[in-house]
Amino acid sequence: MTLNNQSTAILLVECHDKAGIIAKVTDFLAQHNGNIVDLEQHVDIADQHFFMRVEWQLDNFNLPRQSIQKTFEEQVGACLNMNWRISYSDIKPKMAVFVSQHGHCLFDILSRYQSGEWQVEIPLIISNHKKFQSLADNASIPFHHLPVSADNKGQQEQVQLALLAEHQIDTVVLARYMQVLSPEFIQQYPNEIINIHHSFLPAFPGAKPYHSAHERGVKIIGATSHYVTSQLDAGPIIEQDVVHIRHNDNIEDLKRKGQDNEKIVLSRAIRHHLQSEVLVHKNRCIVFD
Amino acid sequence: MTLNNQSTAILLVECHDKAGIIAKVTDFLAQHNGNIVDLEQHVDIADQHFFMRVEWQLDNFNLPRQSIQKTFEEQVGACLNMNWRISYSDIKPKMAVFVSQHGHCLFDILSRYQSGEWQVEIPLIISNHKKFQSLADNASIPFHHLPVSADNKGQQEQVQLALLAEHQIDTVVLARYMQVLSPEFIQQYPNEIINIHHSFLPAFPGAKPYHSAHERGVKIIGATSHYVTSQLDAGPIIEQDVVHIRHNDNIEDLKRKGQDNEKIVLSRAIRHHLQSEVLVHKNRCIVFD
Amino acid sequence: MTLNNQSTAILLVECHDKAGIIAKVTDFLAQHNGNIVDLEQHVDIADQHFFMRVEWQLDNFNLPRQSIQKTFEEQVGACLNMNWRISYSDIKPKMAVFVSQHGHCLFDILSRYQSGEWQVEIPLIISNHKKFQSLADNASIPFHHLPVSADNKGQQEQVQLALLAEHQIDTVVLARYMQVLSPEFIQQYPNEIINIHHSFLPAFPGAKPYHSAHERGVKIIGATSHYVTSQLDAGPIIEQDVVHIRHNDNIEDLKRKGQDNEKIVLSRAIRHHLQSEVLVHKNRCIVFD
Amino acid sequence: MTLNNQSTAILLVECHDKAGIIAKVTDFLAQHNGNIVDLEQHVDIADQHFFMRVEWQLDNFNLPRQSIQKTFEEQVGACLNMNWRISYSDIKPKMAVFVSQHGHCLFDILSRYQSGEWQVEIPLIISNHKKFQSLADNASIPFHHLPVSADNKGQQEQVQLALLAEHQIDTVVLARYMQVLSPEFIQQYPNEIINIHHSFLPAFPGAKPYHSAHERGVKIIGATSHYVTSQLDAGPIIEQDVVHIRHNDNIEDLKRKGQDNEKIVLSRAIRHHLQSEVLVHKNRCIVFD
């Protein structure tokens, strides 16, 4: 749901399931005069685990913003042994985009960025190639060309991490960045690095999935956006979609049709993430969309 | 969500929106030790209207079933000026199926009925043709052949209504029943008569939508399942889906491809209805799926 | 394309690609006054291979049916070193259905069979369980209960093969038949045994794909209909489709939503096969739809 | 099918159906040593009309390019009373883009233009607003700001037409251009003006289709790309697609989700047009894809 021009707070919660959790949280909000505009919850019954996203208006909410978190932990979180976090619709997260030589996802991201579709700031683009320098310039986003080879990869990751830290980056988007990040890099941003893989995972992980799809003779090709973990193409899946193909689509056609799918799937995943709609549990994403 | 072998209660609620409604309802459930397994809510902000579906386990719920409704009204419903109803997962609603001469939807319904996919009883099938008598016999469902003409339509509707009353029918499914029901009939079962129309409404209402679709040269054809109101093909939409077509699909192909879509769309709508997932507001369906 | 009430011949052709093949074939038809109602061809350029399906009306075609094949081979096929076969729209192929304990695909097949949607005869159903005996009885199709265990599998396959031979079966459909056929069985019916697997292959081959899909946390589930080869779930793919799922769909929901997809995908594949629309080349299907 | 680095000729043909047309055309190509890489044909049986697209390699074709058209008309076209045209894969058509204040389609077009996805030249962008001046500048495409009011519309169309003529424009794309073109303008470019309308036509023609969709409570929203005719939103449809929506999607959400669909549908339609894959007959498009 899109709420224009209203400041809201968003609570994401997970904990062991038991009776009364929703009542406890919504009582807290009601006592402080918070009007809920959206609440979604999920119980994983097999796992006895509880998940919830609550969004409420801040207009008449009678706790000052700087004390919301402390008060919530004292009155609710601690009692229920919850993992939780609160974000605010009027505070834009900061996102870095990594790209190599395929520009369709980057173009799509910049189109949305420039139209104001997302609540986000993009303070930098990082690439191992120079190809999209002028595209970044046109969008007035600083572009960092950091070529990567087998020899300098560790060093360049240090440069990248320093840039991310300097710009207080919350989220990293790999918009067809054709380099595998090291586990050390990844653990700095748990569930904050979003990748797009050009297949319906778990089919065709790794390199050249469109070639593999053509070779296997599938009738649908897919794209998968997921959080990056240290295991290649195996992180929790945020969004997937497919397009149908026919026998007369060769590998070039698969790439072309697939790229339309990739950019839409990645952008949907980014939006879910930016709207605080995603919780990760046991390598699976709960997406409150 | 499918919950096997557990009795649950399902509350559907709608009322004017204000702060504290969810807290009030979930408090009530928590006080009586009801463990919520699913809760979905929706606020129509433009309309300031609130909608909710809550499902909770009855195992440890400490109100006897016969007093749940009265207690809820006293302690919650009346205070908040709510419209609400409660149903129970272990009480099967009763459904009648009306059909004419196209059997694909009826076949699909009976397939699910015989496999136990739905929580429902089907005590009768009504048709203006004899064609599916033996199909009904094979499924051990009484079949009533009630031919309809311009002359006898009013009388036959009386017979139909008497049959529905006799069998305490909750829901009527028009599985490609090619007769328009009278407003008098319809008002007996508000939001309880489910129709399947073979187009993506509001395009191509009325007769022969596949002919119209072919004539217009559309590239997708659709099917729409909706509650029947006195205005033809204009009732609240529960479910819609489409299939892609090509220039080489003639009207027979459209019918064939469309029928696959129709039966799936109708069956999804029936399931939503049987699971108490649908609320109707201002001719629109809120579907908590 | 559906052509009602007209007898047509269908030629399927494949050979090494070179200039002039289409001219040669269509000249032959024109000389004998055959009016082409559908022609589709495909050139695998990487592989230099040519494929074509031509359908023409028999009404004014001036070769008697019994000499069509001989004349075509003499005048066209031999010169171009073609693999080809001709079928006739008014000769119904014979199809056997194998099923275990999930009935959704069988129900769907019988629904189409009884409505006359397909040009096919189904002279027998074979199952390793008794469950669908009465369903087969109601459709007036002989039902053979052949229980299979590790011990008797070879013997039972001999019984099955004898039944298929006795009824001159052209095509075998595995409508969720939960037994793996032996290579000896399979080689009797090359590209004539159609299976439905409940995942988007190559993801999740083998047993319990919905469990694996749930475990992996995918956002789409699929179904794949393919010709059976001696390598499990690796035969040429005729048709695939997917449905979207959400985090609140548990394994039972996946099965339920997946079954709707399975039956539609299988039935589309069967139709392609019955209409002589499929050519297999290097484990991939060319589907002229 | 994508053919890289090979010059091909593409013939589009339509005429009254009779036996022998394909033979006649393919004989002509075979005689001149033209190797067919793609041939698709369609017979509208009800209408007795024949349509075909043939693409062949020019490498060994033994007619010089300047005489292909004359020779084809003499030897084939005239005999069969055909409408036909021939285009060449190595000659880029010229396309103008018209836009107003929604940039998602323009961004998508420029992304493809800059990556070289399409065989096309875009010598100018025309807009009634200044908003996308710098976007055009960055793509090095001349931008013409021609504000339109009720008073000056006729004059501005003359300016537009002069610009199109000056740049020898073949095709005009209305990428969410919110002005209705006059019949006089439209008739200058029959089946060469491509529009994107943000609904699944014929539902919701005219202004504010997302508002109407929300009001009606549909569960799918669509986009339609069509050739512009003098009847508003009633021209022949090239491409359509839909996205599913839920009750919690408000009008802003519909716009956002719909825009993703619009840009993909428009770009698919443009590609079909640029690849000479589209024939129009009786207000319907035959799309040989």
Short mmCIF file of C-alpha atoms in Angstrom, two decimals, chain D residues 56-277:
data_model
loop_
_atom_site.label_atom_id
_atom_site.label_comp_id
_atom_site.label_asym_id
_atom_site.label_seq_id
_atom_site.Cartn_x
_atom_site.Cartn_y
_atom_site.Cartn_z
CA TRP D 56 15.73 -15.08 -45.94
CA GLN D 57 19.47 -14.58 -45.97
CA LEU D 58 20.88 -12.14 -48.50
CA ASP D 59 24.39 -13.62 -48.53
CA ASN D 60 23.95 -15.97 -51.45
CA PHE D 61 20.74 -14.47 -52.81
CA ASN D 62 21.48 -13.87 -56.47
CA LEU D 63 19.24 -10.87 -57.16
CA PRO D 64 20.85 -7.46 -56.62
CA ARG D 65 19.06 -5.57 -53.91
CA GLN D 66 17.84 -2.79 -56.18
CA SER D 67 15.94 -5.24 -58.35
CA ILE D 68 14.41 -7.49 -55.68
CA GLN D 69 11.16 -5.57 -55.39
CA LYS D 70 10.58 -5.17 -59.13
CA THR D 71 11.36 -8.82 -59.84
CA PHE D 72 9.18 -10.07 -57.00
CA GLU D 73 6.20 -8.01 -58.19
CA GLU D 74 6.61 -9.23 -61.77
CA GLN D 75 7.16 -12.89 -60.99
CA VAL D 76 4.93 -13.33 -57.91
CA GLY D 77 3.03 -10.37 -56.52
CA ALA D 78 1.11 -9.40 -59.62
CA CYS D 79 0.07 -12.99 -60.45
CA LEU D 80 -1.44 -13.50 -57.01
CA ASN D 81 -2.87 -10.02 -56.59
CA MET D 82 -0.92 -9.57 -53.36
CA ASN D 83 -0.35 -6.73 -51.00
CA TRP D 84 3.26 -7.04 -49.96
CA ARG D 85 6.28 -5.14 -48.73
CA ILE D 86 9.93 -6.01 -48.26
CA SER D 87 12.26 -4.63 -45.61
CA TYR D 88 15.92 -5.29 -44.86
CA SER D 89 17.42 -6.10 -41.50
CA ASP D 90 20.42 -3.83 -42.12
CA ILE D 91 18.37 -0.72 -42.84
CA LYS D 92 17.31 0.93 -39.59
CA PRO D 93 13.82 2.46 -39.52
CA LYS D 94 13.51 5.94 -38.05
CA MET D 95 11.31 6.42 -35.03
CA ALA D 96 10.08 9.53 -33.20
CA VAL D 97 9.00 9.41 -29.58
CA PHE D 98 6.24 11.63 -28.17
CA VAL D 99 5.98 11.96 -24.40
CA SER D 100 4.23 14.11 -21.80
CA GLN D 101 5.03 13.99 -18.08
CA HIS D 102 5.25 10.27 -17.27
CA GLY D 103 8.76 9.11 -18.04
CA HIS D 104 8.73 5.35 -17.37
CA CYS D 105 8.14 4.36 -21.01
CA LEU D 106 10.63 6.90 -22.34
CA PHE D 107 13.29 5.70 -19.89
CA ASP D 108 12.67 2.13 -20.97
CA ILE D 109 12.91 3.02 -24.66
CA LEU D 110 16.14 4.95 -24.14
CA SER D 111 17.63 2.11 -22.12
CA ARG D 112 17.09 -0.23 -25.05
CA TYR D 113 18.20 2.38 -27.56
CA GLN D 114 21.47 2.99 -25.79
CA SER D 115 22.20 -0.71 -25.33
CA GLY D 116 21.58 -1.34 -29.03
CA GLU D 117 18.76 -3.80 -28.35
CA TRP D 118 16.71 -2.53 -31.30
CA GLN D 119 17.56 -1.89 -34.93
CA VAL D 120 16.28 1.68 -34.99
CA GLU D 121 17.30 5.31 -35.14
CA ILE D 122 15.59 7.87 -32.93
CA PRO D 123 16.32 11.28 -34.42
CA LEU D 124 13.94 13.25 -32.21
CA ILE D 125 11.75 13.37 -29.13
CA ILE D 126 8.71 15.64 -29.06
CA SER D 127 6.98 16.71 -25.86
CA ASN D 128 4.34 19.15 -24.72
CA HIS D 129 6.38 19.63 -21.53
CA LYS D 130 10.01 20.48 -20.79
CA LYS D 131 10.41 17.79 -18.15
CA PHE D 132 12.52 15.33 -20.13
CA GLN D 133 14.79 17.81 -21.95
CA SER D 134 17.91 16.76 -20.04
CA LEU D 135 17.10 13.07 -20.36
CA ALA D 136 17.00 13.54 -24.13
CA ASP D 137 20.19 15.59 -24.00
CA ASN D 138 21.97 12.83 -22.14
CA ALA D 139 20.94 10.37 -24.85
CA SER D 140 22.06 12.88 -27.51
CA ILE D 141 18.62 12.99 -29.07
CA PRO D 142 17.24 16.38 -30.17
CA PHE D 143 14.29 17.36 -27.97
CA HIS D 144 11.48 19.55 -29.26
CA HIS D 145 9.29 21.26 -26.71
CA LEU D 146 5.94 21.95 -28.33
CA PRO D 147 3.35 22.95 -25.71
CA VAL D 148 -0.19 22.16 -26.78
CA SER D 149 -3.36 23.99 -25.82
CA ALA D 150 -6.88 23.91 -27.18
CA ASP D 151 -6.01 27.01 -29.18
CA ASN D 152 -2.74 26.01 -30.80
CA LYS D 153 -3.21 22.28 -31.28
CA GLY D 154 -3.70 22.43 -35.04
CA GLN D 155 -0.66 24.64 -35.50
CA GLN D 156 1.54 22.51 -33.30
CA GLU D 157 0.54 19.39 -35.22
CA GLN D 158 1.75 21.13 -38.38
CA VAL D 159 5.09 21.78 -36.67
CA GLN D 160 5.23 18.16 -35.53
CA LEU D 161 4.42 16.84 -38.99
CA ALA D 162 7.08 19.07 -40.53
CA LEU D 163 9.65 17.71 -38.08
CA LEU D 164 8.64 14.13 -38.84
CA ALA D 165 8.90 14.77 -42.56
CA GLU D 166 12.23 16.52 -42.23
CA HIS D 167 13.69 13.53 -40.37
CA GLN D 168 12.03 11.00 -42.69
CA ILE D 169 10.34 9.35 -39.72
CA ASP D 170 8.79 5.93 -40.37
CA THR D 171 7.21 5.26 -37.00
CA VAL D 172 5.81 7.39 -34.20
CA VAL D 173 5.67 6.06 -30.64
CA LEU D 174 3.31 7.70 -28.17
CA ALA D 175 5.11 6.88 -24.93
CA ARG D 176 2.33 8.13 -22.65
CA TYR D 177 1.72 11.25 -24.75
CA MET D 178 -1.41 12.66 -23.18
CA GLN D 179 -2.78 14.43 -26.24
CA VAL D 180 -5.27 13.05 -28.75
CA LEU D 181 -3.92 13.36 -32.29
CA SER D 182 -6.21 14.70 -35.00
CA PRO D 183 -7.51 12.36 -37.73
CA GLU D 184 -5.51 14.43 -40.22
CA PHE D 185 -2.28 13.67 -38.36
CA ILE D 186 -3.14 9.99 -37.94
CA GLN D 187 -3.90 9.39 -41.60
CA GLN D 188 -0.37 10.49 -42.50
CA TYR D 189 1.00 7.46 -40.66
CA PRO D 190 -1.44 4.56 -41.06
CA ASN D 191 -0.39 1.61 -38.84
CA GLU D 192 2.79 3.49 -38.01
CA ILE D 193 1.72 5.28 -34.81
CA ILE D 194 2.05 3.03 -31.76
CA ASN D 195 0.28 3.97 -28.52
CA ILE D 196 0.32 2.50 -25.03
CA HIS D 197 -2.97 2.62 -23.16
CA HIS D 198 -2.95 1.81 -19.45
CA SER D 199 -5.80 -0.71 -19.35
CA PHE D 200 -6.70 -4.04 -20.94
CA LEU D 201 -8.75 -2.66 -23.77
CA PRO D 202 -11.64 -2.67 -24.52
CA ALA D 203 -12.12 -2.21 -20.74
CA PHE D 204 -11.52 1.31 -19.46
CA PRO D 205 -10.83 3.32 -22.62
CA GLY D 206 -10.21 7.06 -22.31
CA ALA D 207 -8.98 8.98 -19.30
CA LYS D 208 -8.00 7.71 -15.84
CA PRO D 209 -8.30 3.94 -16.37
CA TYR D 210 -6.59 3.13 -13.05
CA HIS D 211 -9.20 5.14 -11.22
CA SER D 212 -11.93 3.25 -13.05
CA ALA D 213 -10.22 -0.07 -12.36
CA HIS D 214 -10.05 0.71 -8.66
CA GLU D 215 -13.67 1.84 -8.61
CA ARG D 216 -14.80 -1.36 -10.33
CA GLY D 217 -12.77 -3.53 -7.98
CA VAL D 218 -10.99 -5.61 -10.63
CA LYS D 219 -8.33 -8.11 -9.59
CA ILE D 220 -6.12 -7.61 -12.64
CA ILE D 221 -4.99 -4.45 -14.39
CA GLY D 222 -3.65 -4.35 -17.90
CA ALA D 223 -1.86 -2.42 -20.58
CA THR D 224 -2.52 -2.41 -24.30
CA SER D 225 -0.26 -1.31 -27.12
CA HIS D 226 -2.10 -0.61 -30.36
CA TYR D 227 -1.88 1.27 -33.63
CA VAL D 228 -3.59 4.61 -33.43
CA THR D 229 -6.69 5.12 -35.55
CA SER D 230 -9.09 8.01 -35.61
CA GLN D 231 -11.29 6.19 -33.09
CA LEU D 232 -9.88 6.70 -29.58
CA ASP D 233 -8.30 3.56 -28.05
CA ALA D 234 -9.98 1.39 -30.65
CA GLY D 235 -7.11 0.67 -33.04
CA PRO D 236 -5.67 -2.78 -33.79
CA ILE D 237 -4.03 -4.33 -30.73
CA ILE D 238 -0.37 -5.39 -31.05
CA GLU D 239 0.35 -6.53 -27.50
CA GLN D 240 -1.38 -6.78 -24.12
CA ASP D 241 -0.45 -7.99 -20.69
CA VAL D 242 -1.74 -7.78 -17.14
CA VAL D 243 -0.59 -7.72 -13.53
CA HIS D 244 -2.52 -9.07 -10.58
CA ILE D 245 -3.59 -6.70 -7.85
CA ARG D 246 -5.11 -7.09 -4.40
CA HIS D 247 -7.70 -5.23 -2.38
CA ASN D 248 -4.96 -3.36 -0.51
CA ASP D 249 -3.60 -1.78 -3.68
CA ASN D 250 -4.85 1.78 -3.84
CA ILE D 251 -4.80 3.96 -6.94
CA GLU D 252 -1.16 4.93 -6.39
CA ASP D 253 -0.24 1.25 -6.21
CA LEU D 254 -2.18 0.54 -9.38
CA LYS D 255 -0.27 3.27 -11.18
CA ARG D 256 3.07 1.99 -9.93
CA LYS D 257 2.41 -1.66 -10.75
CA GLY D 258 0.74 -0.70 -13.98
CA GLN D 259 3.67 1.39 -15.16
CA ASP D 260 5.97 -1.62 -15.01
CA ASN D 261 3.52 -3.44 -17.22
CA GLU D 262 3.03 -0.49 -19.60
CA LYS D 263 6.68 -0.09 -20.41
CA ILE D 264 7.24 -3.78 -21.07
CA VAL D 265 4.10 -4.07 -23.23
CA LEU D 266 4.99 -0.96 -25.24
CA SER D 267 8.56 -2.12 -25.80
CA ARG D 268 7.41 -5.55 -26.97
CA ALA D 269 5.02 -3.91 -29.42
CA ILE D 270 7.73 -1.59 -30.73
CA ARG D 271 10.03 -4.55 -31.29
CA HIS D 272 7.35 -6.49 -33.18
CA HIS D 273 6.81 -3.45 -35.37
CA LEU D 274 10.51 -2.79 -35.98
CA GLN D 275 11.10 -6.45 -36.86
CA SER D 276 8.33 -6.27 -39.49
CA GLU D 277 6.34 -8.91 -37.64
#
